[in-house]
XYZ file of C-alpha atoms in Angstrom:
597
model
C -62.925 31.939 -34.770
C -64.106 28.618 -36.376
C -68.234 29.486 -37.426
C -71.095 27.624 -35.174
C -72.705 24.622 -36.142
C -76.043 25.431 -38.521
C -78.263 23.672 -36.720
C -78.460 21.136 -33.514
C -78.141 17.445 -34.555
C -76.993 15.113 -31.831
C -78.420 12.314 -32.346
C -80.870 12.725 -35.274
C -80.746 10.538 -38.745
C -79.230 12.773 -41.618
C -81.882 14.218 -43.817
C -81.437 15.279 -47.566
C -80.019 19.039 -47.526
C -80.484 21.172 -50.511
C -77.470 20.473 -52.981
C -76.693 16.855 -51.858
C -76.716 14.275 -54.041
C -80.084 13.241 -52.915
C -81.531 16.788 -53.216
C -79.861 16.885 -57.531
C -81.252 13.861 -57.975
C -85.020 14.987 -57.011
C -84.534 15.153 -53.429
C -87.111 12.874 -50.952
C -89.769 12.357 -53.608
C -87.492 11.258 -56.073
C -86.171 8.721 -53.603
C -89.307 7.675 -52.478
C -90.614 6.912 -55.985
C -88.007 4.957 -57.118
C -87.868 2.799 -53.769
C -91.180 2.205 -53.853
C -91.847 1.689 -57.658
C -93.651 0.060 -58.754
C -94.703 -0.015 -55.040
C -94.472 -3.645 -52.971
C -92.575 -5.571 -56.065
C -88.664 -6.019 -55.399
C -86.613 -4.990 -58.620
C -82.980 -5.971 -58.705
C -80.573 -4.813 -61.032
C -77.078 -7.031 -61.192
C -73.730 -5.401 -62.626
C -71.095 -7.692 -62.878
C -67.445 -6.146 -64.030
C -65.387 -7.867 -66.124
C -62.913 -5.601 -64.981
C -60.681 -5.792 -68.346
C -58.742 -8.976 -67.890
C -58.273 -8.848 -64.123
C -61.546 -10.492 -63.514
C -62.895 -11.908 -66.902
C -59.561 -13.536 -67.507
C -60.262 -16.039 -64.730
C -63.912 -16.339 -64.850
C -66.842 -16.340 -67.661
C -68.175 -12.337 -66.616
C -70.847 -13.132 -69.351
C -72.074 -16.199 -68.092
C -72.632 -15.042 -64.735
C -74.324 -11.806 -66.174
C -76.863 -14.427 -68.049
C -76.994 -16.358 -64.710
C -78.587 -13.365 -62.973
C -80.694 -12.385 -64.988
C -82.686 -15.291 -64.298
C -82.545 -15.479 -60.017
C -85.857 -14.382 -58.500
C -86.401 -10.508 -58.235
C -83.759 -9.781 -61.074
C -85.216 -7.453 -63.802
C -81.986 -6.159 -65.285
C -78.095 -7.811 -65.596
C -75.543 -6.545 -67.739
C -71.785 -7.014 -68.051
C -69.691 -3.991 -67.541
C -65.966 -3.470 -69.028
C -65.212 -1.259 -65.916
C -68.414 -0.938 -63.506
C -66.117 1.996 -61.724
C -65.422 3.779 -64.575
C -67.369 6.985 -65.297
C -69.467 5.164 -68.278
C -70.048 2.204 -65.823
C -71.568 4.472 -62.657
C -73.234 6.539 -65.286
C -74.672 2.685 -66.833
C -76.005 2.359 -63.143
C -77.895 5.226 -62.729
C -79.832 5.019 -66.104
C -80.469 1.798 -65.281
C -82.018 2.759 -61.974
C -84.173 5.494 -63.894
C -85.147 3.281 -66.813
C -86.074 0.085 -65.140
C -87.390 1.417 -61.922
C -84.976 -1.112 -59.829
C -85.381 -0.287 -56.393
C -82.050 -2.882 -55.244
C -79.166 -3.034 -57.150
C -76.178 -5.894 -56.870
C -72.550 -5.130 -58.281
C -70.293 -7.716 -58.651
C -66.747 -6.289 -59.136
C -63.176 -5.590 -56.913
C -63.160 -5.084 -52.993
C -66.194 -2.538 -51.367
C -63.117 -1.724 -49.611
C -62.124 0.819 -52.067
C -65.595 0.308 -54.586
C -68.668 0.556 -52.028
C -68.639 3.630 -51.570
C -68.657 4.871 -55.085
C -71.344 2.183 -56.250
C -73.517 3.801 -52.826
C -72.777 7.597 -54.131
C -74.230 6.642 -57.525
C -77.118 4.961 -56.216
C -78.238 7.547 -53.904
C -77.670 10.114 -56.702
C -80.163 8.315 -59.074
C -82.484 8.484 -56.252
C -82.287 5.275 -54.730
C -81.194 4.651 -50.594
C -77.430 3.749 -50.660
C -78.363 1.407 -48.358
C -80.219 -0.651 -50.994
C -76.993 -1.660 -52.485
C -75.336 -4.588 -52.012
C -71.610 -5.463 -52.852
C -70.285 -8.951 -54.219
C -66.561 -9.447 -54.440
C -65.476 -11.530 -57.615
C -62.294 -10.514 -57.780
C -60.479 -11.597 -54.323
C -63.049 -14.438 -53.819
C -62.808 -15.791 -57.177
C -60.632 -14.553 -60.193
C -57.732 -14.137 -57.905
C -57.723 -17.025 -55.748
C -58.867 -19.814 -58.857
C -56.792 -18.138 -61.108
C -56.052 -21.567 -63.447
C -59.717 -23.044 -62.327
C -61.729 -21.151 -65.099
C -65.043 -23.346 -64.239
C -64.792 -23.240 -60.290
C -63.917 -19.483 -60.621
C -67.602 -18.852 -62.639
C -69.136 -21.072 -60.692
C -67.958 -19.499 -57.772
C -68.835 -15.815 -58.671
C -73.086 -17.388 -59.601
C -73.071 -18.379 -56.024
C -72.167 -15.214 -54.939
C -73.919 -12.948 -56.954
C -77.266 -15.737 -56.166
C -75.868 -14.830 -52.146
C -75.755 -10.997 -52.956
C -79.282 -11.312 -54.590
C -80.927 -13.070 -51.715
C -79.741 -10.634 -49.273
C -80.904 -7.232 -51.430
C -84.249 -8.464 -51.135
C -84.151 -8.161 -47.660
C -82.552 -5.422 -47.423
C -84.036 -2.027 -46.064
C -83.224 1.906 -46.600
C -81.622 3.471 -43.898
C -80.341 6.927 -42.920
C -77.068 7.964 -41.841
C -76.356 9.006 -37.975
C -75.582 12.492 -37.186
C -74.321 14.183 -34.114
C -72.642 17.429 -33.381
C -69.009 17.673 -33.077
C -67.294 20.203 -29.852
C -64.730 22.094 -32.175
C -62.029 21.849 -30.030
C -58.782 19.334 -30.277
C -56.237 17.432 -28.011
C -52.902 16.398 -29.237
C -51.173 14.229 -27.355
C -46.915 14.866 -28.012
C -45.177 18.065 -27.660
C -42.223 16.953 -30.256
C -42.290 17.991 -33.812
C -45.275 16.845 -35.166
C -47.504 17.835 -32.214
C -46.558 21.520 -32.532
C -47.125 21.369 -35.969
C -50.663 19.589 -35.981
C -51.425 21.956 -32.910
C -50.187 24.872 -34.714
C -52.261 23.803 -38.018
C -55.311 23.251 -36.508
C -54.387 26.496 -34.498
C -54.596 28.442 -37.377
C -57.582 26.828 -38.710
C -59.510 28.757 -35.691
C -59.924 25.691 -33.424
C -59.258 25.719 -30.027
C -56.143 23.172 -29.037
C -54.974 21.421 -25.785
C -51.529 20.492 -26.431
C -50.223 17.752 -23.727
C -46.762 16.685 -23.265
C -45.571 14.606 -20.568
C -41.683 15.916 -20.387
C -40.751 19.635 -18.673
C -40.376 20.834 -22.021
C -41.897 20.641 -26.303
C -39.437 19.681 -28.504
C -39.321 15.967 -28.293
C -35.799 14.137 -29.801
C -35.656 17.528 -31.932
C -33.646 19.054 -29.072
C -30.527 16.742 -29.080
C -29.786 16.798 -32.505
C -27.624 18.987 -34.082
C -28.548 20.291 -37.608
C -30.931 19.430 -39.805
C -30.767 17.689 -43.593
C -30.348 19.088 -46.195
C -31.138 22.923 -45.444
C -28.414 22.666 -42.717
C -30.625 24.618 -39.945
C -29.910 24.031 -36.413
C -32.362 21.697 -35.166
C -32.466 23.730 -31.981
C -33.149 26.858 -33.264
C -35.990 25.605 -35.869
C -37.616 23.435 -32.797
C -37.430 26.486 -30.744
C -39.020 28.730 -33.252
C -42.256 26.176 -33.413
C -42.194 25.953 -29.679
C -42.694 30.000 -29.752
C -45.377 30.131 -31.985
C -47.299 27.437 -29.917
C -46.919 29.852 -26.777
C -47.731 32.133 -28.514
C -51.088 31.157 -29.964
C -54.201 32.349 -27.888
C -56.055 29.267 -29.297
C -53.010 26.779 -27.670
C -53.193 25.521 -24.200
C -49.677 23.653 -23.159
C -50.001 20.872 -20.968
C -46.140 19.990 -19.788
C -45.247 17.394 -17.204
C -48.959 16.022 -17.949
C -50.117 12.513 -18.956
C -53.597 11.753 -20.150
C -55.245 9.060 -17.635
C -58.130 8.023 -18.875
C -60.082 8.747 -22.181
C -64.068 8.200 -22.646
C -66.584 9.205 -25.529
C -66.507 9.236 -29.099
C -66.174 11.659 -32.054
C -67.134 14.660 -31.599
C -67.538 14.469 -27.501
C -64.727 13.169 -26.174
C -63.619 14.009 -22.328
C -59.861 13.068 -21.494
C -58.703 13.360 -18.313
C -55.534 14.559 -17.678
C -53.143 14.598 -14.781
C -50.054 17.104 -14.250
C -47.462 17.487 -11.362
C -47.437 21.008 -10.951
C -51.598 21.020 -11.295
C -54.889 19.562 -10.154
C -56.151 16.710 -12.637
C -58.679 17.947 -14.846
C -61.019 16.902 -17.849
C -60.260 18.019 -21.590
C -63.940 17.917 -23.608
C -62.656 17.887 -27.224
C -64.228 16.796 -30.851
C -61.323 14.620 -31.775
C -57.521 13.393 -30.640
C -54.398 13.523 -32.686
C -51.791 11.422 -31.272
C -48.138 12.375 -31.832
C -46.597 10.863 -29.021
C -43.094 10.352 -31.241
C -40.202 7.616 -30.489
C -37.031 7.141 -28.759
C -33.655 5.570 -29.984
C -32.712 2.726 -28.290
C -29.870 2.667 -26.185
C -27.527 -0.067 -28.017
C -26.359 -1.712 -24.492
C -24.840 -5.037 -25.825
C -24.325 -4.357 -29.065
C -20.440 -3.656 -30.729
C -19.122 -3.067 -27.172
C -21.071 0.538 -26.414
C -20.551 2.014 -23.279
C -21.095 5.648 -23.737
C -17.506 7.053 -23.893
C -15.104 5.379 -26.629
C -18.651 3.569 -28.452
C -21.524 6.355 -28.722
C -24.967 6.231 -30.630
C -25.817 8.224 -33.444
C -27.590 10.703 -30.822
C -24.691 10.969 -28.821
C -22.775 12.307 -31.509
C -24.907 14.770 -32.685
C -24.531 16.508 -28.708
C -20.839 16.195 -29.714
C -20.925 17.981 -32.523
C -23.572 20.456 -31.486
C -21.838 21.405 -28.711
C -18.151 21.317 -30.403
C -16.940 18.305 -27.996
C -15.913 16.063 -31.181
C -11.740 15.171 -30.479
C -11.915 12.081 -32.253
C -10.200 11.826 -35.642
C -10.498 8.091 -36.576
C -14.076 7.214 -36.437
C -16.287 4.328 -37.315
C -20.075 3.887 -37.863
C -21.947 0.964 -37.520
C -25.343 1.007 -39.139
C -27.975 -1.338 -37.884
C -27.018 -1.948 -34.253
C -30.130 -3.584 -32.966
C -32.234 -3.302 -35.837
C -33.003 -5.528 -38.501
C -32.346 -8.541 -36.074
C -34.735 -11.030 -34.567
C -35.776 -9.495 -31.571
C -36.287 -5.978 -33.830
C -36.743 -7.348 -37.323
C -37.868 -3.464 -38.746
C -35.743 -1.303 -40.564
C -35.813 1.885 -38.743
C -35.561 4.161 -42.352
C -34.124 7.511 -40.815
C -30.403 5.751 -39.768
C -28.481 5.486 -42.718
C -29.149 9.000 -43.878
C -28.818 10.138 -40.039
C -24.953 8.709 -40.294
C -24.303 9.747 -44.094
C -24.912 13.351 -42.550
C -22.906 13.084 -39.315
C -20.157 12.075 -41.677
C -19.786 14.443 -44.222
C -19.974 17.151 -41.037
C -17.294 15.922 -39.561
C -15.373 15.901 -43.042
C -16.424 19.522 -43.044
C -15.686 20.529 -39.864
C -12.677 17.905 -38.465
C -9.338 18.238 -40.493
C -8.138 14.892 -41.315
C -10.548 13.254 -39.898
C -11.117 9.344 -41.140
C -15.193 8.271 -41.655
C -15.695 4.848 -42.160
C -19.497 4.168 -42.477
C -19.863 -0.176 -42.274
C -23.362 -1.059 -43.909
C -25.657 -3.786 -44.479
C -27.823 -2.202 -46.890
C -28.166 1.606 -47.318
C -31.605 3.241 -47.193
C -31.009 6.628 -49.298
C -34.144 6.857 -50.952
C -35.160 10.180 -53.320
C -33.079 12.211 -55.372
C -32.118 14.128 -52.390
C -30.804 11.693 -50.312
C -28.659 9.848 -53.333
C -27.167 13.499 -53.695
C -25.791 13.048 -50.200
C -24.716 9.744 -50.098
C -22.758 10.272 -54.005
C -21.197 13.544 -51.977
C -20.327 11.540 -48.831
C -18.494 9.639 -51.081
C -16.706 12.305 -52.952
C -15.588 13.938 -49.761
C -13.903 10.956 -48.601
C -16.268 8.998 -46.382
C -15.156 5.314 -46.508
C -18.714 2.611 -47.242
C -18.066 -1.256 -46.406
C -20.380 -3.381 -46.596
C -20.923 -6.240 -43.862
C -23.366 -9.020 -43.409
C -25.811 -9.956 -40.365
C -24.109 -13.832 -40.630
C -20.325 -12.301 -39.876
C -21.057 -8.908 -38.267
C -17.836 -6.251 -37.021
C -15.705 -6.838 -33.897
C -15.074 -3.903 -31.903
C -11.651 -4.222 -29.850
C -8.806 -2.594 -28.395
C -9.197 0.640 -30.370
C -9.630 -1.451 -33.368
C -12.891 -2.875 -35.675
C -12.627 -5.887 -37.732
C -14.801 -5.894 -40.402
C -15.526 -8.596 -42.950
C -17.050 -7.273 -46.524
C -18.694 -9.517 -48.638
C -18.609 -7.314 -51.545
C -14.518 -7.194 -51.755
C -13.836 -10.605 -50.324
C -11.634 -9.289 -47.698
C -11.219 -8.361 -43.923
C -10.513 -4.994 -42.872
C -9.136 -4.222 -39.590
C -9.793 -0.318 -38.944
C -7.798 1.795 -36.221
C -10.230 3.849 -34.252
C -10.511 6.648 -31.851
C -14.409 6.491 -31.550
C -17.216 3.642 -32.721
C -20.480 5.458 -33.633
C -23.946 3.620 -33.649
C -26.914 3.670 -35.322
C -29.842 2.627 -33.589
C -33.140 2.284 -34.554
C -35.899 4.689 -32.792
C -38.376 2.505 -30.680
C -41.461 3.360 -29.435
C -42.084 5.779 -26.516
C -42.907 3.792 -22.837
C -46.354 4.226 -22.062
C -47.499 3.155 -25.807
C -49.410 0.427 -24.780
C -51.424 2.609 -22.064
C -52.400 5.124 -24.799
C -53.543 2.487 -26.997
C -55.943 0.957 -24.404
C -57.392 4.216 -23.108
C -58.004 5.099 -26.861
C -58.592 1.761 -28.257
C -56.548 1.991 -31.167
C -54.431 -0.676 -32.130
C -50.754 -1.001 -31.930
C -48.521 -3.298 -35.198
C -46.104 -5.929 -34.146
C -43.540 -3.540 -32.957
C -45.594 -1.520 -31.080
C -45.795 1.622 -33.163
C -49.428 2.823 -33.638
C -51.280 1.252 -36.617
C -53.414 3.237 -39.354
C -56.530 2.184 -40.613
C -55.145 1.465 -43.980
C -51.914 2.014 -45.423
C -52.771 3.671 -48.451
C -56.442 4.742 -48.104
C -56.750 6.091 -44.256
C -52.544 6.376 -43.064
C -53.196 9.157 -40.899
C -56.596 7.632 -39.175
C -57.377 4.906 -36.990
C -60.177 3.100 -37.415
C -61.704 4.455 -34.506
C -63.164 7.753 -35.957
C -62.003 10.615 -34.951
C -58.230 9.279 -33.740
C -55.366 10.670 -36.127
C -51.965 9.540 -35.862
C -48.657 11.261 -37.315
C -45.103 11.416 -36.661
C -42.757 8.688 -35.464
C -45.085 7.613 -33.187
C -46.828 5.993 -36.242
C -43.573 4.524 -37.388
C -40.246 5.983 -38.069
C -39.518 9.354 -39.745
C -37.677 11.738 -40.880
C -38.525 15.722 -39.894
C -39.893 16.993 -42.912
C -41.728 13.179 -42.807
C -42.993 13.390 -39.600
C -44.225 17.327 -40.432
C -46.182 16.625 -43.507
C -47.968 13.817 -41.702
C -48.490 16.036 -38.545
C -50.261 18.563 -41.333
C -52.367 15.724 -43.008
C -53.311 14.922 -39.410
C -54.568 18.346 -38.624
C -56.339 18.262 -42.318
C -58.053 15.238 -41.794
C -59.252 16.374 -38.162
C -60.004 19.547 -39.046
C -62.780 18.015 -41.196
C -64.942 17.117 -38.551
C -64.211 19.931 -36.724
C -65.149 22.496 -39.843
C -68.741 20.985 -40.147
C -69.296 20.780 -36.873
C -70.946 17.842 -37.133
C -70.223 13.707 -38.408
C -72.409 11.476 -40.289
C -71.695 8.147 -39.098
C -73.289 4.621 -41.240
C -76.391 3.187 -39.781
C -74.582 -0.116 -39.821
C -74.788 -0.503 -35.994
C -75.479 -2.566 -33.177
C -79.467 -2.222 -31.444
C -81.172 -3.730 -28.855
C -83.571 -5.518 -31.020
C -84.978 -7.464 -27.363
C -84.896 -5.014 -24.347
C -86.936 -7.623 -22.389
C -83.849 -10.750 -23.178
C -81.167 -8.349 -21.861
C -79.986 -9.772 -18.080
C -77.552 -6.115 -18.470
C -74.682 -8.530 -17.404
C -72.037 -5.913 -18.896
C -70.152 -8.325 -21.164
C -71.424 -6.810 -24.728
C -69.428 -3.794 -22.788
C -66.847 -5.676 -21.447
C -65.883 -6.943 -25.199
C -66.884 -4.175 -27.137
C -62.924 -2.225 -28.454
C -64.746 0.999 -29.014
C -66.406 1.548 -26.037
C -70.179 2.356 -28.044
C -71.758 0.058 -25.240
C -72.964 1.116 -21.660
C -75.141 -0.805 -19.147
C -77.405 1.552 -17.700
C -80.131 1.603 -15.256
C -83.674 1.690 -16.278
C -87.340 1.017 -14.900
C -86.517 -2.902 -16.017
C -84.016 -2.707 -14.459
C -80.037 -2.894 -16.055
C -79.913 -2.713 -19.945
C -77.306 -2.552 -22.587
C -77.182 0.807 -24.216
C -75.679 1.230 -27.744
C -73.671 4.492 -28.525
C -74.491 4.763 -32.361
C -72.036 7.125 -32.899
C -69.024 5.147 -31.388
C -69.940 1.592 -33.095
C -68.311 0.530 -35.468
C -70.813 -2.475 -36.766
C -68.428 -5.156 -35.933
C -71.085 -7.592 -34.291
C -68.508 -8.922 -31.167
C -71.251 -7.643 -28.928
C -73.987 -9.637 -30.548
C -71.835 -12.846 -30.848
C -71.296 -12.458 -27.283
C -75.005 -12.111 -25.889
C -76.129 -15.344 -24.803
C -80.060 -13.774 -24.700
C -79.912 -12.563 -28.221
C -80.906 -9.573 -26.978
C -78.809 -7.199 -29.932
C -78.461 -7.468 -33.741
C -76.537 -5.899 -36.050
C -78.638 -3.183 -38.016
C -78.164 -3.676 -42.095
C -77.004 -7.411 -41.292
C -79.602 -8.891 -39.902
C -79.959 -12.361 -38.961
C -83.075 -12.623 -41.464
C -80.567 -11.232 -44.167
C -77.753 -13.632 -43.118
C -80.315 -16.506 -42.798
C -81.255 -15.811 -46.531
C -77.716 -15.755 -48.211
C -76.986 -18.745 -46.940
C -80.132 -20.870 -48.017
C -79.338 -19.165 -51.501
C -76.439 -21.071 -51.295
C -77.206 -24.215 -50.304
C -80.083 -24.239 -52.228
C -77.968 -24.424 -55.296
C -79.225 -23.829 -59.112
C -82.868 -26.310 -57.570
């Protein structure tokens, strides 16, 4: 069983525990003394990166250093080679000691990836992170007046004189904190919702596993064997589908969709309806969604009707089930994807047919595998192995275009290849396409209820696709398998187990510590509680309740994300944004068009 939380802290602003980097650094008094030191005077120190060339080649790093130095409030400015390196963060924090700077202004790359390690080293000298303010030189300046040397510098002053304004009005604040229920929902029974369930399973957490089918196993259970170990699909899917019965900690939800979804990290209650029982409400700490993909039916492409032209999944019943007469066969690759009204490759296709190909090499004397191509996606060393050995066995490659695609007729495919010059007209028994996998029906409703966003296909989309490729942005989402975008097994199972890492954060420390960047209620008496700061907020962290004044907006800290639509929309001015305030705004942009007066 997964250990109980410490100590209750729903609600409360994070204090310094013993070991954190507030508590090495001297712990409250420390921070206290530096803010306040000397007390009432604002000291700002400005770091501007020359990052190498990637900044200082476009701009004159120097010059704005020397520039700062001299804006109001500015007791310290220096020029850094690499202000993320370990001898820049380390330059940062002596410099917070030494000069007693109590605000500190970096001008370097994006605080997308930077903030928080310029925050970590301020509140580890002893200084509130939230003293810190970020000014981006790079995509703001060096990289968008890359041959305008002059406009570039003088560019980067006004920002850094922007940044500098702002710090001085800016205030410590202390992180959010509230408890987390250590209990999960994951939403798919296919692959990668067994194997996050099982993961997190393991981990001592208690899951609700909800599938809206009669039976786990997702698309796993009409394919035939597995690549490259060979392993029937059916009997590995089955095997993971044992295990999750098995599991005490595992509830299975079957023939069950989730309805409705409200909360936020850490206290989430989905309700979910089945056919066989009464609705009820799931209270869990966080949501992994694993909801998976289907392959499109190719109706009206290359002639398929399901008997002489098959998909890809078709075939593999075929062959699992020993059904395969046909002799002469063609595969076209691509049907429906990679076209204007699907414009994505689908990644898993090529690699799906190279497979079904050399099996029936294997397994069908005499057989004839022509495999027609636009391009080929057999990426890794693995996959290259195969397609090299599809090749060696006998397996036929021809490449077509999109322009002059094949003709399927009479028992019969003409095929034009660019790459010999030449038609080919191919006798046939059986046509075999690839389709792409699409995403499941119902995406759309998941998305709402959750309020995560779906990409232009409809798959769901990450927060970033590099930094955060298993989160959403709403905290305490996940996302993994193919319903994040098409996969292969082994893909979609190491991204089901990064999805039960990642949650199983939270759900370890039972507790979160959200940013105090939030929106508040800074007039009670100017809110009319009309409902539309709720109405447009896409995380759900406002409520209208009912109070002794009457109806009143609400914020829930712990769902808000900071973005400010609820402020734009209040036509009282009733909420601000906490740590962008319109005082804060107000001053950045009199720095600016006060100019070098």
């Amino acid at each position: 069983m997964s250990p109980e939380p410490e100590k209750e802290m729903k609600g409360k602003r994070d204090k310094p525990e013993k070991g954190s980097p507030v508590d090495r650094a001297g712990g409250e008094s420390r921070r206290q003394e530096v803010d306040a030191a000397p007390a009432g005077e604002i000291r700002i120190g400005a770091f501007i990166c020359n990052c190498g060339t990637n900044i200082a080649g476009f701009l004159d790093a120097k010059d704005v250093s020397d520039y700062a130095r001299m804006l109001p409030n500015v007791v310290f400015s220096r020029e850094n080679l690499f202000s993320c390196s370990e001898a820049g963060v380390t330059d940062i924090k002596n410099a917070i000691k030494e000069h007693k700077l109590n605000r500190v202004v970096v001008a370097a790359c994006t605080p997308r990836t930077h903030e928080p390690l310029f925050r970590a080293a301020c509140e580890e000298a002893g200084l509130n992170k939230f003293l810190f303010e970020f000014v981006n030189i790079r995509e703001h300046c060096s990289w968008v007046h890359k041959g305008e040397r002059d406009i570039a510098t003088q560019k980067a002053k006004d920002l850094v004189r922007m940044g500098v304004a702002r710090a001085t009005r800016l205030e410590p604040k202390e992180e959010i904190t509230t408890d987390v229920k250590r209990t999960a929902l994951v939403i798919g029974g296919g692959i990668s919702g067994l194997t996050c369930a099982l993961s997190l399973a393991r981990r001592g957490f208690m899951v609700t596993l909800v599938e809206r089918e009669k039976e786990l196993g997702g698309l796993l259970r009409y394919v035939n064997v597995l690549y490259p170990s060979g392993v029937s699909a059916g009997t590995f899917v089955a095997s993971r589908i044992k295990e999750v019965k098995k599991s005490s900690r595992i509830e299975v939800l079957t023939s069950s969709t989730v309805q409705n979804v409200k909360g936020y990290i850490g206290d989430y209650v989905v309700s979910v309806s089945s056919k066989d029982r009464k609705s009820r409400d799931v209270n869990c700490g966080v949501i992994v969604v694993a909801t998976g993909a289907n392959q499109l039916v190719p109706e009206g492409h290359f002639g398929y009707d399901g008997k002489k032209v098959v998909s890809q999944l078709q075939l593999e019943g075929m062959l699992r089930q020993g059904k395969l007469k046909s002799k002469r066969i063609v595969m076209i690759l691509c049907a429906g994807a990679r076209i204007r009204e699907r414009v994505y490759c689908s990644k898993i296709c090529c690699m799906t047919s190279i497979k079904n190909a050399t099996l029936i090499k294997k397994t069908v004397p005499g057989a004839s595998v022509h495999l027609l191509y636009r391009d080929l996606q057999c990426y890794g060393v693995a996959n290259e192995e195969a397609y090299l050995g599809a090749k060696a066995m006998g397996v036929r490659f021809v490449n077509y275009s999109l322009e002059n695609p094949p003709v399927v007729e009479n028992g019969r495919v003409r095929v034009s290849s660019p790459l010999s010059g030449r038609e080919m007209s191919i006798e046939t028994d059986l046509v075999v396409l690839a389709s792409p996998l699409v995403p499941r029906e119902g995406a759309e409703v998941v998305s709402r209820m959750l309020k995560v966003p779906l990409d232009e296909n409809k798959f769901f989309l990450e927060a970033h696709v590099k930094l955060r490729p298993m989160d959403f942005a709403t905290d305490g989402i996940y996302v993994c398998g193919t319903a994040h975008w098409p996969a292969s097994v082994s893909e979609s199972i190491s991204q089901a187990l990064g999805a039960a890492s990642h949650a199983s954060i939270p759900l370890t420390r039972g507790y979160v510590k959200v940013e105090p960047i939030v929106s508040e209620l800074v007039d009670e008496e100017a809110c009319r509680g009309c409902g539309m700061c709720a109405a447009v907020c896409p995380y759900g962290a406002v409520e209208i309740v009912e109070t002794d004044k009457g109806p009143k907006a609400r914020m829930i800290e712990v769902a808000c994300k900071g973005c400010g639509v609820c402020a734009a929309s209040c036509y009282k001015r009733a909420i601000g944004i906490s740590h962008y305030t319109d005082e804060q705004l107000d001053a950045q942009v009199r720095a600016y068009l006060k100019g070098d007066e």
